[in-house]
Each structure stands twice: as structure tokens, then as C-alpha cells.
Amino acid sequence: MKYLLLFFLLYSSELAFSQSIDKNLVFWSSTKKISIADFAIKTNNKKASSSFMQFSIDYNVNGFDFLTKNFNKKVRNSFIRTASWIDTTSNVEKSIRYQQTLFDISEIYTRKFRKQLKENRKKIARGTQIVEEINQSIMTEFSKRRIKYDLDTNFSEIEKSQKEWETQITIELRELENFATE
């Protein structure tokens, strides 16, 4: 009876996590690209940068997840609408393209996180410290990649570099498609 109750509680919490949809979050999608409507804050401040998105890569992994064959629903990639803004007097299309590229890069590292969880699932049985270590490593890689993208494209201003990045991102997303949520 205790095991049945424990199983029910674990299953219920997982179900609640996977089905809870927060209207403040916009989840990455291969079919729906971001739009101006996704930004909760609209500004007209020409002194600041033209846009900003607050990304969130969150996860819900526990010790029993070593039994999981697929961590795709355990790690989510989103941005927080109410912490993201866009200057409506700037080149909105270019700002959205820039932010979409960052969101796509974030998805690459979300998929890499899922992949590493799968590869290390036996270690999760011994404790979830490995999950935090993987998370820190992935976030460090993501931050370095984001800086490289900004430098290479001058924040998406260099068209040739921007197209090269978009092509490379598409290739990487395709290579990691087994770790997508869609």
C-alpha cells in the first residue's frame, strides 16, 4: 500500500509539471516563431537596446527518473513574457529575428541537456547532484555560445554571419531532434 501511494504521488507530481501551462511562459517551438505579441513589455526607449528576452531552462528530475528512457518532457525551454521587452520604435523585425536566434540557440542547449541526462541516467539513481552538474555545464556552454553569436553577427547586424549562424543552428537542431519535445 505504501508503494502504491508513493507511486501515485510521484506520478501526480510529474503529471502536474508536464501539464501545467503558465501563460507567462512561451515555450520553444519549431512551428511557431516568436512575435511582437509574445513580449509583454513594449517600450519606445531609443537609448536602450531594442529588445531583451529572459530565457528559462528548467527541469524536474528526481531519483526515480533513472528508470526514464526519455528526458524530453523533464527539461523545458521557454522565455518569460513579463520579463521580456521590445522597443516598438526600432526595427521590430530585426529585433525579433535576433531574439528568435537566441531562443533557437537556447533550444540546442536544452536538447544537449536532455541528451546528457539520458546518457547519465544510471548516475541519477545514486542522487540528483549529477543533474545540477550537467545543468551548470550546459548553462556555461550556452552563455559562451551566446557571446560568440553576438560577436560574430554584431547582434544580428551582419547579414552574412547571421545567415551562417541560422544555417548552423538548423543543422544542430536536426542532429538533436531525438531530444525535442515535439
Coordinates of C-alpha atoms in Angstrom, one line a residue:
M1 CA 0.0 0.0 0.0
K2 CA 2.9 2.4 0.8
Y3 CA 4.5 1.7 -2.5
L4 CA 1.2 2.3 -4.3
L5 CA 0.7 5.6 -2.5
L6 CA 4.3 6.7 -3.3
F7 CA 3.9 5.8 -6.9
F8 CA 0.7 7.7 -7.1
L9 CA 2.2 10.8 -5.5
L10 CA 5.3 10.7 -7.8
Y11 CA 3.1 10.2 -10.9
S12 CA 0.7 13.0 -9.9
S13 CA 3.6 15.5 -9.4
E14 CA 5.1 14.6 -12.8
L15 CA 1.7 14.9 -14.5
A16 CA 1.2 18.3 -12.9
F17 CA 4.6 19.5 -14.0
S18 CA 4.2 18.3 -17.6
Q19 CA 0.6 19.7 -18.0
S20 CA 0.9 23.0 -16.2
I21 CA 0.9 25.7 -18.7
D22 CA 1.9 29.1 -17.5
K23 CA 0.6 31.9 -19.7
N24 CA 3.6 33.9 -18.7
L25 CA 5.9 31.4 -20.4
V26 CA 6.4 31.0 -24.2
F27 CA 7.8 27.5 -24.9
W28 CA 10.2 27.0 -27.8
S29 CA 8.5 25.6 -30.9
S30 CA 9.8 24.6 -34.4
T31 CA 6.5 25.6 -35.9
K32 CA 5.6 28.8 -34.1
K33 CA 8.2 31.5 -34.1
I34 CA 8.1 34.4 -31.7
S35 CA 6.2 37.6 -32.5
I36 CA 5.8 41.1 -31.1
A37 CA 2.7 39.8 -29.2
D38 CA 5.0 37.5 -27.1
F39 CA 6.7 40.4 -25.5
A40 CA 4.7 41.6 -22.5
I41 CA 6.6 44.9 -22.3
K42 CA 6.6 47.3 -25.2
T43 CA 8.9 50.3 -25.0
N44 CA 9.9 53.3 -27.1
N45 CA 13.3 53.9 -25.5
K46 CA 15.9 54.5 -28.1
K47 CA 18.7 54.8 -25.5
A48 CA 18.5 51.1 -24.6
S49 CA 18.9 48.0 -26.7
S50 CA 16.0 47.2 -29.0
S51 CA 14.8 44.0 -27.2
F52 CA 15.5 41.6 -24.5
M53 CA 14.2 38.1 -23.7
Q54 CA 14.6 36.4 -20.3
F55 CA 15.2 32.7 -21.0
S56 CA 14.4 29.9 -18.7
I57 CA 15.7 26.3 -19.0
D58 CA 14.0 24.5 -16.1
Y59 CA 14.0 20.8 -15.2
N60 CA 12.1 18.4 -12.9
V61 CA 14.3 15.4 -12.3
N62 CA 14.2 13.1 -9.3
G63 CA 16.0 10.0 -8.2
F64 CA 13.3 7.7 -9.7
D65 CA 14.0 9.1 -13.2
F66 CA 16.8 6.7 -13.7
L67 CA 14.0 4.5 -15.0
T68 CA 13.1 7.1 -17.6
K69 CA 14.3 6.3 -21.1
N70 CA 13.5 9.8 -22.4
F71 CA 14.0 13.1 -20.5
N72 CA 12.4 15.3 -23.2
K73 CA 9.4 16.2 -21.0
K74 CA 11.6 16.7 -17.9
V75 CA 13.5 19.8 -19.3
R76 CA 11.7 22.8 -20.7
N77 CA 12.9 25.8 -22.7
S78 CA 10.9 28.9 -22.5
F79 CA 11.1 32.6 -22.1
I80 CA 9.3 34.7 -19.6
R81 CA 6.9 37.1 -21.3
T82 CA 6.7 39.6 -18.4
A83 CA 10.4 39.9 -18.1
S84 CA 10.9 40.4 -21.9
W85 CA 10.6 43.6 -23.8
I86 CA 10.8 45.1 -27.2
D87 CA 11.2 48.7 -28.5
T88 CA 8.4 49.2 -30.9
T89 CA 10.1 52.2 -32.4
S90 CA 13.1 50.2 -33.5
N91 CA 13.4 47.7 -36.3
V92 CA 11.0 45.2 -34.8
E93 CA 11.6 42.6 -37.4
K94 CA 15.3 42.6 -36.9
S95 CA 14.9 42.5 -33.1
I96 CA 12.6 39.5 -33.3
R97 CA 15.0 37.8 -35.6
Y98 CA 17.8 38.3 -33.2
Q99 CA 15.8 37.1 -30.2
Q100 CA 14.5 34.1 -32.2
T101 CA 18.1 33.1 -33.0
L102 CA 19.0 33.3 -29.3
F103 CA 15.9 31.2 -28.4
D104 CA 17.0 28.6 -31.0
I105 CA 20.5 28.5 -29.5
S106 CA 18.8 28.0 -26.2
E107 CA 16.9 25.1 -27.6
I108 CA 20.1 23.5 -28.8
Y109 CA 21.5 23.5 -25.3
T110 CA 18.2 22.3 -23.8
R111 CA 18.4 19.3 -26.1
K112 CA 22.0 18.7 -25.1
F113 CA 20.9 18.8 -21.5
R114 CA 18.2 16.2 -22.2
K115 CA 20.8 14.1 -24.1
Q116 CA 23.3 14.2 -21.2
L117 CA 20.6 13.3 -18.7
K118 CA 19.7 10.2 -20.8
E119 CA 23.4 9.2 -21.0
N120 CA 23.8 9.7 -17.3
R121 CA 20.5 8.2 -16.1
K122 CA 22.2 5.4 -14.1
K123 CA 24.1 8.1 -12.1
I124 CA 20.8 9.8 -11.3
A125 CA 19.8 6.6 -9.3
R126 CA 22.6 7.5 -6.9
G127 CA 21.5 11.1 -6.5
T128 CA 20.4 14.1 -8.4
Q129 CA 23.7 16.0 -7.8
I130 CA 24.7 14.9 -11.3
V131 CA 21.7 16.8 -12.7
E132 CA 22.9 20.0 -11.2
E133 CA 26.4 19.4 -12.5
I134 CA 25.1 18.8 -16.0
N135 CA 22.9 21.9 -15.8
Q136 CA 25.8 24.1 -14.8
S137 CA 27.9 22.8 -17.6
I138 CA 25.2 23.3 -20.2
M139 CA 24.4 26.8 -19.0
T140 CA 28.1 27.7 -19.2
E141 CA 28.3 26.4 -22.7
F142 CA 25.1 28.3 -23.7
S143 CA 26.5 31.5 -22.3
K144 CA 29.8 31.2 -24.2
R145 CA 27.9 30.3 -27.4
R146 CA 25.6 33.3 -27.0
I147 CA 28.6 35.7 -26.6
K148 CA 30.2 34.1 -29.7
Y149 CA 27.0 34.6 -31.7
D150 CA 26.7 38.3 -30.6
L151 CA 30.4 38.9 -31.6
D152 CA 30.2 37.1 -34.9
T153 CA 27.0 38.8 -36.0
N154 CA 27.2 42.1 -34.1
F155 CA 23.9 41.3 -32.5
S156 CA 22.5 40.0 -35.9
E157 CA 23.5 43.2 -37.8
I158 CA 26.0 41.4 -40.1
E159 CA 23.6 39.6 -42.5
K160 CA 26.1 37.1 -44.0
S161 CA 27.1 36.0 -40.5
Q162 CA 23.5 35.9 -39.3
K163 CA 22.6 33.6 -42.2
E164 CA 25.6 31.3 -41.5
W165 CA 24.5 31.1 -37.8
E166 CA 20.9 30.3 -38.8
T167 CA 22.1 27.5 -41.1
Q168 CA 24.4 26.0 -38.4
I169 CA 21.6 26.2 -35.8
T170 CA 19.2 24.4 -38.1
I171 CA 21.7 21.6 -38.6
E172 CA 22.3 21.3 -34.9
L173 CA 18.6 21.2 -34.1
R174 CA 18.1 18.5 -36.7
E175 CA 21.0 16.5 -35.2
L176 CA 19.4 16.6 -31.8
E177 CA 15.8 16.0 -32.9
N178 CA 15.6 12.9 -30.8
F179 CA 15.7 15.2 -27.8
A180 CA 12.9 17.6 -28.9
T181 CA 9.6 17.8 -27.1
E182 CA 7.6 18.0 -30.3

